[in-house]
Tab-separated table of C-alpha atoms in Angstrom:
chain	number	residue	atom	x	y	z
G	22	MET	CA	-11.823	-7.061	-11.023
G	23	LEU	CA	-12.514	-10.065	-12.440
G	24	PRO	CA	-16.330	-10.754	-12.637
G	25	THR	CA	-17.521	-14.134	-11.782
G	26	VAL	CA	-17.553	-16.871	-14.365
G	27	SER	CA	-19.669	-20.217	-14.793
G	28	LYS	CA	-18.477	-23.096	-16.823
G	29	GLY	CA	-20.729	-24.847	-18.569
G	30	ARG	CA	-24.389	-23.722	-19.599
G	31	GLY	CA	-24.211	-21.323	-16.404
G	32	THR	CA	-27.948	-20.804	-16.602
G	33	SER	CA	-28.362	-19.681	-13.008
G	34	ALA	CA	-25.511	-17.511	-12.838
G	35	VAL	CA	-25.761	-14.321	-11.133
G	36	ARG	CA	-25.141	-10.762	-12.040
G	37	PRO	CA	-21.636	-9.385	-12.322
G	38	ALA	CA	-19.852	-7.454	-9.727
G	39	PRO	CA	-19.689	-3.485	-9.955
G	40	GLY	CA	-16.482	-2.535	-12.240
G	41	PHE	CA	-13.234	-0.838	-11.092
G	42	SER	CA	-14.525	2.287	-13.190
G	43	GLN	CA	-17.839	2.491	-10.813
G	44	TYR	CA	-15.541	2.378	-8.069
G	45	LEU	CA	-13.283	5.153	-8.789
G	46	ARG	CA	-16.134	7.444	-9.914
G	47	ARG	CA	-17.521	6.868	-6.151
G	48	ILE	CA	-14.587	8.077	-4.813
G	49	VAL	CA	-15.520	11.874	-5.567
G	50	LYS	CA	-19.027	10.920	-3.940
G	51	TRP	CA	-18.196	11.827	-0.458
G	52	GLN	CA	-21.953	11.529	0.734
G	53	GLN	CA	-22.287	7.971	-0.502
G	54	MET	CA	-19.238	6.546	1.613
G	55	ASP	CA	-20.142	4.333	4.724
G	56	ILE	CA	-17.425	6.077	6.924
G	57	GLU	CA	-18.911	4.655	10.429
G	58	TYR	CA	-18.507	1.351	9.047
G	59	THR	CA	-14.823	2.199	7.750
G	60	PHE	CA	-13.840	3.285	11.424
G	61	TRP	CA	-15.170	0.210	12.822
G	62	GLN	CA	-13.224	-1.668	10.055
G	63	MET	CA	-10.064	-0.318	11.043
G	64	LEU	CA	-10.673	-0.203	14.967
G	65	HIS	CA	-11.266	-4.069	14.595
G	66	LEU	CA	-8.147	-4.890	12.012
G	67	CYS	CA	-6.055	-3.960	15.423
G	68	THR	CA	-8.226	-5.405	17.800
G	69	SER	CA	-10.102	-8.454	16.162
G	70	PRO	CA	-9.376	-9.111	12.485
G	71	LYS	CA	-11.116	-12.201	12.306
G	72	VAL	CA	-14.411	-10.261	12.439
G	73	VAL	CA	-13.421	-7.947	9.945
G	74	TYR	CA	-13.123	-11.011	7.230
G	75	GLN	CA	-16.156	-12.567	8.656
G	76	HIS	CA	-18.197	-9.480	7.678
G	77	THR	CA	-16.333	-9.959	4.317
G	78	LYS	CA	-18.607	-13.602	3.891
G	79	TYR	CA	-21.849	-11.603	4.403
G	80	HIS	CA	-20.502	-8.855	1.803
G	81	LYS	CA	-19.932	-11.631	-0.596
G	82	GLN	CA	-23.799	-12.542	0.373
G	83	THR	CA	-25.403	-9.675	-0.206
G	84	LYS	CA	-23.181	-8.051	-3.218
G	85	ASN	CA	-21.790	-10.841	-5.018
G	86	GLN	CA	-18.336	-9.802	-4.895
G	87	TRP	CA	-15.711	-10.466	-2.348
G	88	ALA	CA	-14.289	-6.670	-2.756
G	89	ARG	CA	-15.718	-3.635	-1.184
G	90	ASP	CA	-17.965	-1.465	-3.611
G	91	ASP	CA	-17.124	1.398	-0.911
G	92	PRO	CA	-13.741	3.540	-1.236
G	93	ALA	CA	-14.026	4.974	1.790
G	94	PHE	CA	-11.410	2.895	3.217
G	95	ALA	CA	-8.519	3.705	0.733
G	96	VAL	CA	-9.640	7.654	0.732
G	97	ILE	CA	-9.578	7.715	4.601
G	98	PHE	CA	-6.132	5.777	4.906
G	99	CYS	CA	-5.181	8.015	2.540
G	100	LEU	CA	-6.249	11.205	4.549
G	101	PHE	CA	-4.822	9.410	7.368
G	102	LEU	CA	-1.411	8.841	5.838
G	103	ILE	CA	-1.257	12.685	4.775
G	104	VAL	CA	-1.629	13.800	8.598
G	105	ALA	CA	0.954	11.254	9.726
G	106	THR	CA	3.362	12.383	7.391
G	107	SER	CA	2.545	15.987	7.568
G	108	ALA	CA	3.299	15.404	11.482
G	109	TYR	CA	6.470	14.263	10.859
G	110	CYS	CA	7.351	17.058	8.560
G	111	ALA	CA	6.562	19.637	11.276
G	112	ALA	CA	8.162	17.802	13.474
G	113	TYR	CA	11.509	17.653	11.764
G	114	GLY	CA	11.719	20.657	10.399
G	115	VAL	CA	12.028	20.011	7.054
G	116	THR	CA	11.181	22.796	4.341
G	117	TRP	CA	7.564	22.840	2.793
G	118	VAL	CA	8.786	22.019	-0.400
G	119	HIS	CA	10.740	18.755	0.970
G	120	SER	CA	7.413	18.386	2.854
G	121	VAL	CA	4.703	17.949	-0.106
G	122	PHE	CA	7.461	15.755	-1.837
G	123	THR	CA	7.540	13.738	1.076
G	124	VAL	CA	3.973	13.560	1.721
G	125	VAL	CA	3.275	12.905	-2.081
G	126	SER	CA	5.856	10.226	-2.182
G	127	VAL	CA	4.396	8.326	0.898
G	128	VAL	CA	0.741	8.514	-0.402
G	129	ALA	CA	1.829	7.786	-4.222
G	130	PHE	CA	4.343	5.237	-3.751
G	131	HIS	CA	4.287	3.675	-0.453
G	132	PHE	CA	0.881	2.895	0.139
G	133	LEU	CA	-0.817	3.477	-3.615
G	134	LEU	CA	2.251	1.937	-6.092
G	135	ALA	CA	3.261	-0.550	-3.535
G	136	GLY	CA	-0.124	-2.122	-2.813
G	137	THR	CA	-0.929	-1.815	-6.742
G	138	ILE	CA	2.015	-4.105	-7.157
G	139	LEU	CA	1.725	-6.386	-4.083
G	140	ALA	CA	-1.794	-6.842	-4.924
G	141	THR	CA	-1.105	-7.773	-8.261
G	142	CYS	CA	1.405	-10.333	-7.245
G	143	CYS	CA	-1.222	-11.502	-4.631
G	144	TRP	CA	-3.907	-11.518	-7.050
G	145	PHE	CA	-1.664	-13.514	-9.596
G	146	LEU	CA	-0.220	-15.979	-7.424
G	147	THR	CA	-3.629	-16.973	-5.877
G	148	ASN	CA	-5.617	-17.330	-8.826
G	149	THR	CA	-3.096	-19.186	-10.839
G	150	TYR	CA	-1.469	-21.453	-8.089
G	151	MET	CA	-3.736	-21.551	-4.866
G	152	ARG	CA	-7.237	-21.908	-6.285
G	153	GLU	CA	-9.044	-25.768	-5.641
G	154	GLU	CA	-10.445	-27.429	-8.955
G	155	THR	CA	-14.361	-27.177	-9.135
G	156	PRO	CA	-15.685	-30.677	-8.491
G	157	SER	CA	-18.486	-30.150	-11.357
G	158	SER	CA	-17.928	-28.717	-14.866
G	159	HIS	CA	-21.308	-26.993	-13.956
G	160	ALA	CA	-20.316	-25.335	-10.814
G	161	VAL	CA	-19.682	-21.729	-10.707
G	162	GLU	CA	-15.938	-21.004	-11.100
G	163	GLN	CA	-14.499	-18.415	-8.596
G	164	ARG	CA	-11.630	-16.184	-9.009
G	165	VAL	CA	-10.047	-13.651	-6.489
G	166	GLU	CA	-11.200	-10.177	-7.724
G	167	TRP	CA	-8.140	-7.487	-8.327
G	168	LEU	CA	-9.882	-5.045	-5.885
G	169	TYR	CA	-10.203	-7.550	-3.189
G	170	ALA	CA	-6.559	-8.152	-3.309
G	171	PHE	CA	-6.061	-4.723	-2.709
G	172	ASP	CA	-8.759	-4.605	0.168
G	173	VAL	CA	-6.397	-7.300	1.610
G	174	HIS	CA	-3.495	-4.867	1.280
G	175	CYS	CA	-5.112	-1.795	2.622
G	176	ASN	CA	-6.820	-3.975	5.746
G	177	SER	CA	-3.120	-5.564	6.540
G	178	PHE	CA	-1.300	-2.207	6.114
G	179	PHE	CA	-3.390	-0.221	8.666
G	180	PRO	CA	-2.200	-1.703	11.635
G	181	ALA	CA	1.056	-1.480	10.558
G	182	PHE	CA	0.543	2.215	9.850
G	183	VAL	CA	-0.433	2.384	13.465
G	184	LEU	CA	2.454	0.712	14.728
G	185	LEU	CA	4.955	2.558	12.185
G	186	TYR	CA	3.424	6.256	11.547
G	187	VAL	CA	1.467	6.888	15.031
G	188	ILE	CA	3.042	5.096	17.775
G	189	GLN	CA	6.501	5.514	16.123
G	190	TYR	CA	5.917	9.205	15.774
G	191	PHE	CA	5.460	9.661	19.624
G	192	VAL	CA	8.354	7.191	20.830
G	193	SER	CA	10.397	8.506	17.903
G	194	PRO	CA	12.831	10.463	20.197
G	195	LEU	CA	13.624	7.871	22.069
G	196	LEU	CA	14.269	5.467	18.853
G	197	VAL	CA	16.602	7.538	17.327
G	198	ALA	CA	18.677	7.720	20.236
G	199	HIS	CA	21.964	5.742	20.213
G	200	GLY	CA	22.259	2.765	22.184
G	201	PHE	CA	21.248	-0.940	22.731
G	202	PHE	CA	17.707	-0.107	23.902
G	203	PRO	CA	16.623	2.195	21.155
G	204	MET	CA	17.903	0.039	18.591
G	205	LEU	CA	16.159	-2.986	20.007
G	206	VAL	CA	12.548	-1.182	20.727
G	207	SER	CA	12.776	-0.217	16.973
G	208	ASN	CA	13.761	-3.542	15.990
G	209	LEU	CA	10.787	-5.076	17.950
G	210	LEU	CA	8.358	-2.357	16.780
G	211	PHE	CA	9.257	-3.128	12.834
G	212	MET	CA	9.190	-6.970	13.598
G	213	VAL	CA	5.424	-6.953	15.165
G	214	ALA	CA	4.203	-4.580	12.025
G	215	ILE	CA	5.570	-6.393	9.133
G	216	SER	CA	4.706	-9.573	11.069
G	217	TYR	CA	1.066	-8.422	11.483
G	218	TYR	CA	1.028	-7.241	8.062
G	219	HIS	CA	1.373	-10.906	6.890
G	220	TYR	CA	-0.867	-12.314	9.161
G	221	LEU	CA	-3.779	-10.158	7.957
G	222	ASN	CA	-2.671	-11.030	4.250
G	223	PHE	CA	-2.845	-14.529	5.628
G	224	LEU	CA	-6.525	-13.883	6.997
G	225	GLY	CA	-7.906	-12.517	3.830
G	226	TYR	CA	-7.250	-15.161	1.609
G	227	ASP	CA	-7.691	-17.980	3.964
G	228	VAL	CA	-11.371	-16.709	4.035
G	229	LEU	CA	-11.752	-17.447	0.672
G	230	PRO	CA	-13.330	-21.052	0.612
G	231	PHE	CA	-12.121	-21.767	-3.446
G	232	LEU	CA	-8.349	-21.035	-2.035
G	233	ASP	CA	-5.687	-24.096	-0.750
G	234	LYS	CA	-2.289	-23.618	0.826
G	235	THR	CA	-3.174	-20.090	1.861
G	236	THR	CA	-0.608	-20.649	4.707
G	237	PHE	CA	2.173	-19.499	2.019
G	238	PHE	CA	1.354	-16.267	3.292
G	239	LEU	CA	2.453	-16.444	6.368
G	240	TYR	CA	6.190	-17.523	5.572
G	241	PRO	CA	7.698	-13.845	5.824
G	242	ILE	CA	6.952	-13.984	9.127
G	243	GLY	CA	9.450	-16.799	10.067
G	244	LEU	CA	11.855	-14.783	7.631
G	245	VAL	CA	11.335	-11.385	9.797
G	246	ILE	CA	11.770	-13.417	12.862
G	247	ILE	CA	15.096	-14.838	11.901
G	248	LEU	CA	16.206	-11.587	10.362
G	249	SER	CA	15.363	-9.587	13.419
G	250	PRO	CA	17.851	-10.995	15.595
G	251	LEU	CA	20.492	-10.408	13.098
G	252	MET	CA	19.813	-6.749	12.505
G	253	ILE	CA	19.925	-6.080	16.343
G	254	LEU	CA	23.297	-7.940	16.697
G	255	SER	CA	24.677	-5.862	13.553
G	256	GLY	CA	23.388	-2.477	15.246
G	257	PHE	CA	20.812	-1.533	12.945
G	258	ASN	CA	18.179	0.832	13.867
G	259	PRO	CA	15.615	0.884	11.339
G	260	THR	CA	13.897	4.109	12.937
G	261	ARG	CA	16.856	5.997	12.253
G	262	TYR	CA	17.635	4.773	8.766
G	263	MET	CA	13.904	5.675	7.848
G	264	MET	CA	14.096	9.087	9.627
G	265	ARG	CA	17.976	9.874	7.851
G	266	LEU	CA	16.121	8.797	4.753
G	267	TYR	CA	13.492	11.206	4.591
G	268	PHE	CA	14.559	14.106	6.521
G	269	GLY	CA	18.515	14.119	6.312
């Protein structure tokens, strides 16, 4: 995470935000996590995501950083992923060795590694190409914190998790069946999940007042809308593909 720095004299610079190491240390301190607020955020990310990012502005005013200083969201999200993936493994009757491998791969690669890569790309793009020039040499230079970019990924991924891990689990017997209707529903489910991910990604960066041209993060939605009918016409069923990939 990058601390806020000031150009020029910077005599009124505020205190730097807590570092990444402090964030990691709080992971093992469950009693310091705000669990109730985390569940509130998760609920509103699915219903009123703009409200969540309005509270992000309040966090900046009180904590002098855009990123969460509480790792509760990421920790609880990992627990949800473990439970959901374990339910899939139990339902599809794979061995316990295969189950452990699948759970670890989903948490470590799908969420943490992929999230780290996506957050780093967005952090680089926003700081390099989207920051507005400061009008005065004495103005505080603002940058996107890496931890905030990771927060945005977590926020964006959660509704997709609800659609593709939870809802899809209960309707998977229908979605893996042969026929046009299961394929159509499966493609629509993935289209909505991926589009909503990118919409929340846009909201996360659009709330930052020092960024410009954040509509760039909406462009992938257009690509998803174009590709989805092509996938339907080609007979591709993403749910069946994912089930074969993980459970044979």
